[in-house]
XYZ file of C-alpha atoms in Angstrom:
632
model
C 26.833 -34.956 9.380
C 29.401 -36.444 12.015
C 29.471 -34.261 14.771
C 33.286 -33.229 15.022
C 32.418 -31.367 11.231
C 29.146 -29.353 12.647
C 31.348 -28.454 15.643
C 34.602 -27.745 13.203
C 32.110 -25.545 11.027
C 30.343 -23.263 13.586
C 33.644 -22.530 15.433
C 34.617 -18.954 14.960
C 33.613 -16.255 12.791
C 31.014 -17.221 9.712
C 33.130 -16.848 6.824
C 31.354 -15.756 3.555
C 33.541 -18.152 1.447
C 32.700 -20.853 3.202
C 28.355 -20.075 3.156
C 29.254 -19.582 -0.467
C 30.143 -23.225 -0.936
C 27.498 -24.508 1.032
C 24.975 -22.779 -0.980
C 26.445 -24.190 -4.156
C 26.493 -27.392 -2.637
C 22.619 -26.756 -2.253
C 21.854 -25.550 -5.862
C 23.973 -28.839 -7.439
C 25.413 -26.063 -10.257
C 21.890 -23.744 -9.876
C 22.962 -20.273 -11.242
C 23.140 -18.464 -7.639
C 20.862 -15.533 -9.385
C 18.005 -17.401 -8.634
C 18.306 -16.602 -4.779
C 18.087 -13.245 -5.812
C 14.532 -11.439 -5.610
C 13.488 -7.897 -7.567
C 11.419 -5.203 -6.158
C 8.908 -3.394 -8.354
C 12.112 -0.691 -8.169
C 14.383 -2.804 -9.775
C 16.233 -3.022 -6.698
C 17.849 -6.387 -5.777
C 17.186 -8.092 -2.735
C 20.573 -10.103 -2.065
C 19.919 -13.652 0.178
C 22.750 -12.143 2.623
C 24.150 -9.548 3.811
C 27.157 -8.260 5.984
C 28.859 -5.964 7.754
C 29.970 -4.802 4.850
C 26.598 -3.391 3.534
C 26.230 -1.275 6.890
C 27.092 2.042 4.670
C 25.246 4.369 7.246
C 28.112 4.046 10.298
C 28.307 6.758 12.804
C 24.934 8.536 12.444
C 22.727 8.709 15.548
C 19.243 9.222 15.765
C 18.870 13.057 15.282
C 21.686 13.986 13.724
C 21.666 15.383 9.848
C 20.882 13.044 7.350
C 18.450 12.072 9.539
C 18.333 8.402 8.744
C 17.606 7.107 11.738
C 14.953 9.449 13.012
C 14.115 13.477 13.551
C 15.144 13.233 16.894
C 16.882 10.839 19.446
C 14.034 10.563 21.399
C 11.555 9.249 18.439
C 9.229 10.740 16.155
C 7.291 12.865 18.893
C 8.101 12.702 22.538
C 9.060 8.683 22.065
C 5.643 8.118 20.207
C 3.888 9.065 16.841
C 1.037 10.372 16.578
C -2.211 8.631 16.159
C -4.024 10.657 13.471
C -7.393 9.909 11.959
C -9.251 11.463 9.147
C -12.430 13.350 9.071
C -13.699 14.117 5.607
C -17.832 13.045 5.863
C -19.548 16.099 4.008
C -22.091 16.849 7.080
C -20.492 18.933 9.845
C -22.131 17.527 12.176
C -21.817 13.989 11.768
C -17.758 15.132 10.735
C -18.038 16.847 14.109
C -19.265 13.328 15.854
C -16.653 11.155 14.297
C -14.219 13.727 15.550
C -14.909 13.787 18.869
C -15.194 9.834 19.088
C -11.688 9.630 17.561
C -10.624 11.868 20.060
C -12.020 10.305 22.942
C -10.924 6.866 21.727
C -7.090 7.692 21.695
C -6.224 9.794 18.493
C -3.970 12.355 19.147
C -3.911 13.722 15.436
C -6.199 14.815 12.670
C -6.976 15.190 9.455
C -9.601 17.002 8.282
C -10.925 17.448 4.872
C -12.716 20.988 4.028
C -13.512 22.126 1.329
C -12.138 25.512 1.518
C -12.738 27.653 -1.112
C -11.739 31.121 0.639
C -7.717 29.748 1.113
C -6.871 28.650 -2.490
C -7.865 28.137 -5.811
C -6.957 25.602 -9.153
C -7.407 26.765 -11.975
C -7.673 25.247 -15.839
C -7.193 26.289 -18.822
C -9.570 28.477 -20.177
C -11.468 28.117 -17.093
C -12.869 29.593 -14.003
C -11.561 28.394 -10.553
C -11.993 25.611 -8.616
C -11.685 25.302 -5.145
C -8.660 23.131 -3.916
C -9.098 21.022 -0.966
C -6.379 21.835 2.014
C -6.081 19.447 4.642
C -5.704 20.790 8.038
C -4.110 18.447 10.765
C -3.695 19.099 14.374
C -1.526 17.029 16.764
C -1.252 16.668 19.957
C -5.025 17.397 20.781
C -6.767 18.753 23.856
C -6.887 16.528 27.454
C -8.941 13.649 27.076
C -12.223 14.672 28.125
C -14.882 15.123 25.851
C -16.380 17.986 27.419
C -13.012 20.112 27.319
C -12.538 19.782 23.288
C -13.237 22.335 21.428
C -16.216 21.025 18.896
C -15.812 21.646 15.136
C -17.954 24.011 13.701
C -18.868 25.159 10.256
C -16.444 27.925 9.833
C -13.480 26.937 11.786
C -10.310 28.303 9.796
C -7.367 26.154 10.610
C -4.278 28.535 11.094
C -6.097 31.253 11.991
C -6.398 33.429 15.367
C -9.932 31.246 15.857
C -7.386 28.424 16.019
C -5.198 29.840 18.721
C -8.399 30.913 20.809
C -9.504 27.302 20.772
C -6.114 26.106 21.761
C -5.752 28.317 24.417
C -9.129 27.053 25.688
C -8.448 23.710 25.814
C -5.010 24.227 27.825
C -2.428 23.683 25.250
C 1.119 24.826 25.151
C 2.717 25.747 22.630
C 4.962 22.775 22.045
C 1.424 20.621 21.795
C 0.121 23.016 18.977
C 1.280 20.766 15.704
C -0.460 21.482 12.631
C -0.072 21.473 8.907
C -3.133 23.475 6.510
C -2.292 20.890 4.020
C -1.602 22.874 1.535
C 0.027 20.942 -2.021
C -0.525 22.954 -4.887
C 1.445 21.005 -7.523
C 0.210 17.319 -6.133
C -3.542 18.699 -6.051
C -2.971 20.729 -9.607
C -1.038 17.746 -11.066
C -3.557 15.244 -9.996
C -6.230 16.654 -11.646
C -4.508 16.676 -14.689
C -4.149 20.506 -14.641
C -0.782 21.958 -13.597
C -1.007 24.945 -15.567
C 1.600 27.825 -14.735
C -0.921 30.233 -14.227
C -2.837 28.465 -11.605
C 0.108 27.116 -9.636
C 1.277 30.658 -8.977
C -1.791 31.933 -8.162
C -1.310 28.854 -5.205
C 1.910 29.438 -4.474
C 1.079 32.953 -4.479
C -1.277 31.921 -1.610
C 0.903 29.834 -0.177
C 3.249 32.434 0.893
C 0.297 34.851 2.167
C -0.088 31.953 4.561
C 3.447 30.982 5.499
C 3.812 34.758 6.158
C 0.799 34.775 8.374
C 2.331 31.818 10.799
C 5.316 33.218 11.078
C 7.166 32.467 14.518
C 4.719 30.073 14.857
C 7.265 26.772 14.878
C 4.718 24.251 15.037
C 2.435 25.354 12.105
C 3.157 24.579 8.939
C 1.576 24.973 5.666
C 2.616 22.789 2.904
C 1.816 18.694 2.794
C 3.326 17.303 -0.006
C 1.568 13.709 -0.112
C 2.421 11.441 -2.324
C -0.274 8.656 -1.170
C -1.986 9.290 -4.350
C 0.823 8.117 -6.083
C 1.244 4.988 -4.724
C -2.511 4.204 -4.924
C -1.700 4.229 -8.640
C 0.678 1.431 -8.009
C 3.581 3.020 -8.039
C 6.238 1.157 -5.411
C 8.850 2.514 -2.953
C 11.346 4.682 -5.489
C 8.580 5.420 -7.590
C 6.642 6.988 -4.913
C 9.478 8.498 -2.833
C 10.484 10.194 -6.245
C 7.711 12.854 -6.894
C 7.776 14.007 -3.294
C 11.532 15.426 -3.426
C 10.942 17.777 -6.425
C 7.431 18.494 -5.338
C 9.195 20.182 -1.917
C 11.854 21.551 -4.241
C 9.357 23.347 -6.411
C 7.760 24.454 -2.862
C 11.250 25.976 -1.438
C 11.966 27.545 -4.952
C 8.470 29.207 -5.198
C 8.465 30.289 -1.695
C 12.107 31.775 -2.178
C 11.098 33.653 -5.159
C 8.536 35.145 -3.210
C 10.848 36.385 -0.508
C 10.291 33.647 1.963
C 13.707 33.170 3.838
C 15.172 29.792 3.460
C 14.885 28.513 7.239
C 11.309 29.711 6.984
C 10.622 27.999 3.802
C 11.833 24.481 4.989
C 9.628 24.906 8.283
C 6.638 24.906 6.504
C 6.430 21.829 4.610
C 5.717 18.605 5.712
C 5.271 14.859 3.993
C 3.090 12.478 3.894
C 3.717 9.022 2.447
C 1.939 5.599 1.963
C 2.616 2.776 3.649
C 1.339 -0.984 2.527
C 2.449 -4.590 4.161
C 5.231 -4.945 2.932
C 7.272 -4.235 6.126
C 11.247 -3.655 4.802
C 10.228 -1.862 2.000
C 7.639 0.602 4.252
C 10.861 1.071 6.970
C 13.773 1.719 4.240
C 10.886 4.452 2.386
C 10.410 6.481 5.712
C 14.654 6.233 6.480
C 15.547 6.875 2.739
C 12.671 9.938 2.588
C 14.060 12.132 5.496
C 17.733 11.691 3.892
C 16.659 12.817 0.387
C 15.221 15.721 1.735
C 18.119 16.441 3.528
C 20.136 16.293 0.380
C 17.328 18.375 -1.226
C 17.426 21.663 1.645
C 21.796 21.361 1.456
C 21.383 21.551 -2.438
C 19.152 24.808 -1.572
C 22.132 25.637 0.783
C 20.672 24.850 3.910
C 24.061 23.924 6.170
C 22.326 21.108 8.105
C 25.414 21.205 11.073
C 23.631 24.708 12.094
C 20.211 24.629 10.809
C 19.241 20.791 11.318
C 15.794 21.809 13.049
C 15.168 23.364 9.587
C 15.609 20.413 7.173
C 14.416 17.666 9.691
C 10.945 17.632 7.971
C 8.410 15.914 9.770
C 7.173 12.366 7.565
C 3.578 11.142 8.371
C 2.198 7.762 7.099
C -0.754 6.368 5.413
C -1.890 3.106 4.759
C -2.072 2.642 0.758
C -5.763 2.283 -0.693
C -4.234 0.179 -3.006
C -3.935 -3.048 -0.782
C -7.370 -2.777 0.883
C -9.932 -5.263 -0.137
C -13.523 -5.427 -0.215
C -14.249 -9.175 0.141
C -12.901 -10.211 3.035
C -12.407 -7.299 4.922
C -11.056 -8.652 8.236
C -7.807 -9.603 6.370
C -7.247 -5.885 6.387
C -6.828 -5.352 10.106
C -3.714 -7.677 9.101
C -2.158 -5.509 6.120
C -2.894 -2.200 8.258
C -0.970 -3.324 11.195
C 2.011 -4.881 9.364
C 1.571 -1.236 7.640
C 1.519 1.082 10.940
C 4.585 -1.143 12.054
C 6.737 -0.509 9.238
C 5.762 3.184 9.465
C 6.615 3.303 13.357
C 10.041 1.697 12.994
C 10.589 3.374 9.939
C 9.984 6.673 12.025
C 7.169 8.021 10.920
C 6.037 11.020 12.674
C 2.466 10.267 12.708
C -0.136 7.378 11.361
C -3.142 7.303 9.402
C -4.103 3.689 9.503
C -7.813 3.326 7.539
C -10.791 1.370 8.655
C -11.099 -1.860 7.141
C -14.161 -0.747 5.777
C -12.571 2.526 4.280
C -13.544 1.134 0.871
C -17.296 0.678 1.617
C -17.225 4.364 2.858
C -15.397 3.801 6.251
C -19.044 4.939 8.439
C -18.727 2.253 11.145
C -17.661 3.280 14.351
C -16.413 -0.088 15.346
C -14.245 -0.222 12.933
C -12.184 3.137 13.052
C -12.072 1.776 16.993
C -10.173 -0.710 16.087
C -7.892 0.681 13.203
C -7.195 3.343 16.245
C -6.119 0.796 18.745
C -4.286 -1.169 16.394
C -1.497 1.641 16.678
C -2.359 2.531 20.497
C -1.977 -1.240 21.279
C 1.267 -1.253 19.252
C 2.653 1.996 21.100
C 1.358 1.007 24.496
C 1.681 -3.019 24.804
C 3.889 -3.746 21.982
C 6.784 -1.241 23.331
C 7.818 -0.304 19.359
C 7.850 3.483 20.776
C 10.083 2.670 23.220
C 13.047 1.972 20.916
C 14.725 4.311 18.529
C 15.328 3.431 14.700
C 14.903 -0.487 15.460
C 16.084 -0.854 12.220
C 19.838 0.803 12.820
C 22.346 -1.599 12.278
C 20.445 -4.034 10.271
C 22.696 -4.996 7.538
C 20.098 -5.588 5.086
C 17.798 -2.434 5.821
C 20.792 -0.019 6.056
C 21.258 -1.521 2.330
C 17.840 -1.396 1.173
C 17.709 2.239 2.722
C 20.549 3.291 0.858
C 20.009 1.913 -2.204
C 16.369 2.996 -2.272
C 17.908 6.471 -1.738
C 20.243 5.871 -4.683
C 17.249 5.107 -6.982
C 14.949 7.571 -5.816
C 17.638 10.327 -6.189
C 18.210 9.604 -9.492
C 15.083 9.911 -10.752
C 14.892 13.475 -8.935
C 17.468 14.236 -10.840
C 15.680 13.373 -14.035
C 12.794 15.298 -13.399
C 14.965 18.108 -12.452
C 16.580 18.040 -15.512
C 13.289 17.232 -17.186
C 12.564 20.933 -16.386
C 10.801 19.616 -12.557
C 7.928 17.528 -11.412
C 5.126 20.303 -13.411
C 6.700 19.039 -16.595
C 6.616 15.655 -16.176
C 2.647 15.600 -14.744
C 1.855 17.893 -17.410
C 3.642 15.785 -20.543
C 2.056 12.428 -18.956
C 5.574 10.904 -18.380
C 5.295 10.435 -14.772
C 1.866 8.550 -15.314
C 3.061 6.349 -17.898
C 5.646 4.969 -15.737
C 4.051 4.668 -13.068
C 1.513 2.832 -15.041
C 4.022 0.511 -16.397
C 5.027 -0.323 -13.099
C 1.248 -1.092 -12.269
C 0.575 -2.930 -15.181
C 3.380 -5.569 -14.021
C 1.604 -5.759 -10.587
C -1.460 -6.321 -12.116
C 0.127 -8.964 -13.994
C 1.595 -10.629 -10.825
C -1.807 -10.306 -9.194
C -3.768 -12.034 -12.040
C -1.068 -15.077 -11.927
C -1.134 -15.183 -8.195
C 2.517 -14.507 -7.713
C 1.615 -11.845 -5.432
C -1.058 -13.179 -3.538
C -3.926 -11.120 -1.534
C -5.294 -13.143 0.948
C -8.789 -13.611 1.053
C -8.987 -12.342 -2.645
C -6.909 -14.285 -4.560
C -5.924 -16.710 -2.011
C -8.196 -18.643 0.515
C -11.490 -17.225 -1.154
C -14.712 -17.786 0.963
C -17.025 -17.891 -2.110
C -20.182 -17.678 0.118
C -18.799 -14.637 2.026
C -21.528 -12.416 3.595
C -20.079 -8.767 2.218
C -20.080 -5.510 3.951
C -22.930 -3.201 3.836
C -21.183 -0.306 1.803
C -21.403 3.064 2.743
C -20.396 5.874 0.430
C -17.476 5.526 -1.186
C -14.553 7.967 -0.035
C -14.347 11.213 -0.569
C -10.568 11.736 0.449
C -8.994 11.014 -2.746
C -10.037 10.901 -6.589
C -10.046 7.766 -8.355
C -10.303 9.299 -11.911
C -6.844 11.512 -13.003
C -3.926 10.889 -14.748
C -3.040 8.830 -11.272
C -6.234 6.507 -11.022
C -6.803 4.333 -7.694
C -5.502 0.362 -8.609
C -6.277 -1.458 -5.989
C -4.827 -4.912 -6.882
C -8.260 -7.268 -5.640
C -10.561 -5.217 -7.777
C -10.235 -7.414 -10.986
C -10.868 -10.272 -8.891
C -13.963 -8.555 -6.707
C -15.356 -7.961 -10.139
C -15.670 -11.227 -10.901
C -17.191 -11.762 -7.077
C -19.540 -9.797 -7.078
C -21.036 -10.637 -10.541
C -21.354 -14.119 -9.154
C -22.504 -12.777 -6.187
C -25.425 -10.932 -8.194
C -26.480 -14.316 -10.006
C -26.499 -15.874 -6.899
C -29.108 -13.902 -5.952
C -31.391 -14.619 -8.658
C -31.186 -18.330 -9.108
C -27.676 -20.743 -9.397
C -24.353 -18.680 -9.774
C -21.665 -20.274 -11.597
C -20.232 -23.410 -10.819
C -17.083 -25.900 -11.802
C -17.189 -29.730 -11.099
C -14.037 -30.944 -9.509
C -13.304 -34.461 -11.004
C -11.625 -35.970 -8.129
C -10.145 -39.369 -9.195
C -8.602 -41.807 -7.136
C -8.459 -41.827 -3.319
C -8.368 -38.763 -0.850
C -5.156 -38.581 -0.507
C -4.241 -38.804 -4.439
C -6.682 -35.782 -5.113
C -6.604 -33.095 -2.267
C -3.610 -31.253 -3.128
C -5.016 -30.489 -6.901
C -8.391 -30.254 -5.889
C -7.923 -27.609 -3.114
C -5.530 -25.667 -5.619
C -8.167 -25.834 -8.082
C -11.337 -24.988 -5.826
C -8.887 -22.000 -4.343
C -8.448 -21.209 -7.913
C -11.556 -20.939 -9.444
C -13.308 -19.638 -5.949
C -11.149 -16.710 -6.478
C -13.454 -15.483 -9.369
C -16.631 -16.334 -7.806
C -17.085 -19.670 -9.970
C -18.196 -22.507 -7.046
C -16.277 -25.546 -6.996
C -18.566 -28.588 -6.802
C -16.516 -31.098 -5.212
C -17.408 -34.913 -6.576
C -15.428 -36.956 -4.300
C -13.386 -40.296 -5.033
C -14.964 -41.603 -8.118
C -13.776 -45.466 -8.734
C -14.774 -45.119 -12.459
C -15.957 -43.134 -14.987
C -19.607 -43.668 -15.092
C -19.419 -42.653 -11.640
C -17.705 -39.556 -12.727
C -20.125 -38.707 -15.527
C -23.445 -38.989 -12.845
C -22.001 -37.227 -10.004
C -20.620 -33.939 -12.999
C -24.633 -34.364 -14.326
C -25.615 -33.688 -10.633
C -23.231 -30.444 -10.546
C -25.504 -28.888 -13.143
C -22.818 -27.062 -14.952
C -20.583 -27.536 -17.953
C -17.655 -26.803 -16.461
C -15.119 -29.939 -15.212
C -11.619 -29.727 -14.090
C -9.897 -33.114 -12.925
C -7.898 -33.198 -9.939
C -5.221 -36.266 -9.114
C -1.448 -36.955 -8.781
C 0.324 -37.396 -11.779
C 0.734 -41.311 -11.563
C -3.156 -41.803 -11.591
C -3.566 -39.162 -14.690
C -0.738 -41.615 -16.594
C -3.526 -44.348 -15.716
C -7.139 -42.663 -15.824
C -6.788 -39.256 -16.706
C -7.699 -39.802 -20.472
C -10.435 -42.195 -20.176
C -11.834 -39.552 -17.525
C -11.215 -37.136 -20.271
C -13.421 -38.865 -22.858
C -15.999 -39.690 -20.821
C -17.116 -36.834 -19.574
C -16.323 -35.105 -22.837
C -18.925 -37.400 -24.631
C -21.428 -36.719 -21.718
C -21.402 -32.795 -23.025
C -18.738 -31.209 -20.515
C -18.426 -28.420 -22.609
C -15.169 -27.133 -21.131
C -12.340 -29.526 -19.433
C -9.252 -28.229 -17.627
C -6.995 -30.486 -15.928
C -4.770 -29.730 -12.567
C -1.525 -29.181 -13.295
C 1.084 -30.313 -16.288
C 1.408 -33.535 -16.661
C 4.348 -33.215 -18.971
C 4.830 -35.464 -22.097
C 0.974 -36.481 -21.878
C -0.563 -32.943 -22.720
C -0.638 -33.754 -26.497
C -2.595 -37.123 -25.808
C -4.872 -35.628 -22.684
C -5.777 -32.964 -25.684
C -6.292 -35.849 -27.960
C -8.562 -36.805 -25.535
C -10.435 -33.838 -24.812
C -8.752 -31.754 -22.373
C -8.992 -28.371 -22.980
C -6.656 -26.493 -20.869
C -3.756 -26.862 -17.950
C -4.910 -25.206 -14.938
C -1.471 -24.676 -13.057
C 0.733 -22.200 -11.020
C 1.166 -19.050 -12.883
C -1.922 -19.418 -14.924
C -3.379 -15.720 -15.490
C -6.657 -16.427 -13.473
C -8.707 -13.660 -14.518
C -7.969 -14.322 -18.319
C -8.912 -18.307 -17.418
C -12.468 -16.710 -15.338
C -13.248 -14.848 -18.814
C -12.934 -17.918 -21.026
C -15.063 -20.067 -18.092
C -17.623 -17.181 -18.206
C -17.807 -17.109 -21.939
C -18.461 -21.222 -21.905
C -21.557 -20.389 -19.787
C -23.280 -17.506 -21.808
C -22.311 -14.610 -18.889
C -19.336 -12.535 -18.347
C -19.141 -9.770 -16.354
């Protein structure tokens, strides 16, 4: 382009006409859709945007609807918190873990007990249960092992024995944050069990307890979390959706029980996954403080006097869901992207799991490290320092307010629906949320969502893990079952692994023709391919004919053979290659990629399948595994 045009074209303003005829220069009479991409919301992602999709304009950080943050300073004095969680069933070795956390930066809890004295679930026609609540502190004790308080069997969190211990370790009152965990519909509901006569024998507890901290600002009682939900693959809307009328059903029962309304909204709290997908983790945490702003004003909450009230606090957990087993390092990636979109989302604390949490999360080396991941991104990477990052971004204000668009109108359908107990207890929720995890399933098995290490840059030797046992922090079973999208994949892993073990695991011959450089790009998509479900590529190298070929797929020792070249040396060899090692007793023949108008001939000739982009991998692994006698 001559020089006086670039000049002539960046001078100025950019002008959205004139990008527009650029672009179509670009597509040649493309339909401009396709630069269009769709969340798992059915929310569309639009290649631009302007100053005219900056809807949120005037709202500072702190002020009702809380978009851009609880408070102008940040989530908690400039910085979230740093939680961990302690759930091992010993005391003592929960006590040790504790401690270590504490020592090591954490400046927030979890802990898992196993309380039977504070609550009950019931079912029907049955005897109670106990029903886990989830006590978290923030803020902890001075940094000095010796001046904690140690955890002990019968601590009760919210009690006086919890004031004594604060008081001995020094605190103030504005450093005593806590939250008994207490979710009586999300526990009841994920069990498969929210029967009326055991959620108000909860919320019946409940209110015992939010009457028993009263005046005490910084306890509260109720965590609606949501993680669960999301670990059955449900995305942003999807999972934002169930926590609105889950609070709602909180404030109702908690008003019918006398509980004033400022009171009420004090005591709950949120807690809400977060995977790697950055935007979408930022827009859930800005949309989920201004639904539940909508949510306390629609109780009649008048957020101008009152804003302390419906300015719930929003804590984040890295999603099960998008850990893997095999190659666990690639996890330290997804929970930092994760704990970033969290902290500029504002997030009021973090929860990022070990990379081991799915072997049973018992190193110590590695909740170090998922602890400094956010202390190195609060103390060297500055993210604290800066208030709602994301204000002003033309394309996250959009994505916030759209997501809040979608998410409020499916409140508003399980509202109508007769609330969120209906629609857990008439399987509706679950089926959509399976739906929506079905397709991601889908998009995992075709590798259009990729999960690197898993599906992508497989290390079929890999050295796993010792595992642990598996967590105890959340059910996989329910009407909301853990997905986590590598495990189809691991499957097939580790039943090569096991075979491996005993003798030869299985193997593919990669029937390179022509030179290097005509067969690397199909061969490393095909041994990336196949690697991915544990079946060992056997690379044969240049072969300059097809006896060649035959001798070096007999030294492979398997009847698997895929052939790997450009598309000019198929039109030359590919069916000779085909018939050859056919003859020789290949017993199944793919071929990489689509050669086009040849397939019916290459058939002809004895290739059996097109390995290519979009081909469902794990259905192609079965039919492989079927040709050698095992399947897992």
């Amino acid at each position: 382009m001559p020089p006086s045009q670039t000049e002539a074209r960046l001078d100025g303003p950019a002008d959205r006409d004139e990008w527009m005829r650029l672009v179509d220069g670009v597509l040649k009479g493309a339909p401009f859709d396709r630069l269009r991409s769709r969340t798992y919301d059915g929310l569309v992602i639009e290649p631009l945007y302007t100053a005219e999709d900056h809807t949120i304009i005037g709202e500072l950080p702190g002020q009702p609807m809380f978009t851009r943050g609880r408070s102008a300073l940040g989530p908690v004095d400039g910085e979230w918190a740093v939680r961990v969680v302690v759930d091992h069933a010993d005391p003592a070795e929960a006590n040790r873990r504790l401690l270590a956390d504490l020592e090591g930066g954490a400046t927030s809890m979890t802990l898992i007990l196993n309380t039977s004295h504070v609550g009950h679930r019931y079912r029907r026609g049955g005897g109670p249960r106990p029903w886990r609540l989830r006590p978290t502190a923030r803020r902890g004790p001075p940094r000095h092992g010796h001046d904690r308080p140690a955890l002990r069997a019968g601590f009760r969190p919210g009690s006086d024995d919890a004031r004594r211990r604060g008081d001995d370790a020094g605190l103030a009152d504005h450093q005593r944050h806590g939250n008994l965990g207490a979710d009586p519909l999300g526990t009841l509901g994920l069990a498969g069990d929210p029967a009326p006569d055991g959620l108000r024998t909860a919320f019946d507890e409940v209110a015992r307890w939010v009457r028993r901290t009263a005046g005490q600002r910084h306890v509260r009682v109720v965590e609606v979390d949501t993680t669960s939900f999301a670990d059955a693959g449900a995305p942003a809307a999807p999972a934002l959706a169930p926590a609105t009328p889950n609070g709602a059903a909180v404030l109702r029962a908690l008003l019918e029980r006398g509980i004033p309304l400022g009171d009420a909204l004090d005591t709950v709290g949120f807690t809400l996954a977060v995977d790697a997908d950055v935007f979408a983790g930022v827009a859930k945490f800005r949309a989920a403080r201004r639904l539940w702003t909508h949510v306390a004003e629609a109780f009649g909450s008048d957020t101008d006097t009152s804003a302390d009230h419906s300015a719930a606090p929003f804590s984040a957990r890295t999603t099960r869901r998008m850990m893997t087993v095999r190659d666990p390092w690639v996890n330290i990636l997804r929970g930092t992207a994760a704990c970033f979109a969290a902290a500029v989302g504002g997030a009021s604390s973090v929860t990022v799991d070990p990379l081991d949490h799915e072997l049973g999360g018992g190193d110590d080396r590695w909740r170090r490290l998922a602890r400094n991941t956010q202390l190195i991104l609060q103390a060297e990477s500055s993210i604290a320092r800066v208030v709602d990052p994301a204000g002003g971004s033309y394309y996250l204000e959009r994505f916030t307010d759209d997501l809040v668009t979608a998410a409020w109108e499916r409140f508003v359908r399980i509202e109508t629906a007769g609330g969120l107990a209906s629609v857990l207890a008439d399987g509706s929720l679950a089926r959509q949320v399976g739906e929506v995890a079905d397709r991601r399933a889908d998009n995992v098995a075709t590798r259009r969502d990729p999960v690197t290490g898993v599906t992508e840059f497989p290390d079929v030797h890999e050295q796993p893990l010792p595992t642990a046992e598996p967590p105890s922090s959340s059910a996989d079973g329910g009407p909301f079952p853990l997905r986590r999208t590598a495990t189809p994949f691991e499957a097939f892993r580790d039943a090569a692994d096991r075979e491996r073990r005993v003798g030869r695991g299985p193997r593919v011959f990669l029937a390179d023709l022509g030179t290097v450089a005509q067969h690397t790009a199909r061969a490393t998509f095909a041994k990336n391919l196949f690697e991915a479900v544990g079946i060992e590529a056997v690379d044969g190298g240049p072969n300059d004919d097809d006896a060649h070929l035959v001798a070096a797929w007999r030294g492979a020792g398997t009847p698997l053979a895929v052939l790997c070249s450009s598309d000019a040396l198929y039109a030359e060899r590919a069916r000779g290659a085909a018939a050859a090692l056919k003859a020789a007793g290949v017993r199944w023949l793919g071929l990489a990629g689509r050669p086009g108008d040849d397939e019916d001939a290459l058939r002809a000739a004895g290739v059996d399948e097109f390995v290519s982009t979009g081909i469902d991998v794990l259905d192609l692994a079965r039919r492989c595994r079927r040709v050698i006698g095992e399947a897992p």
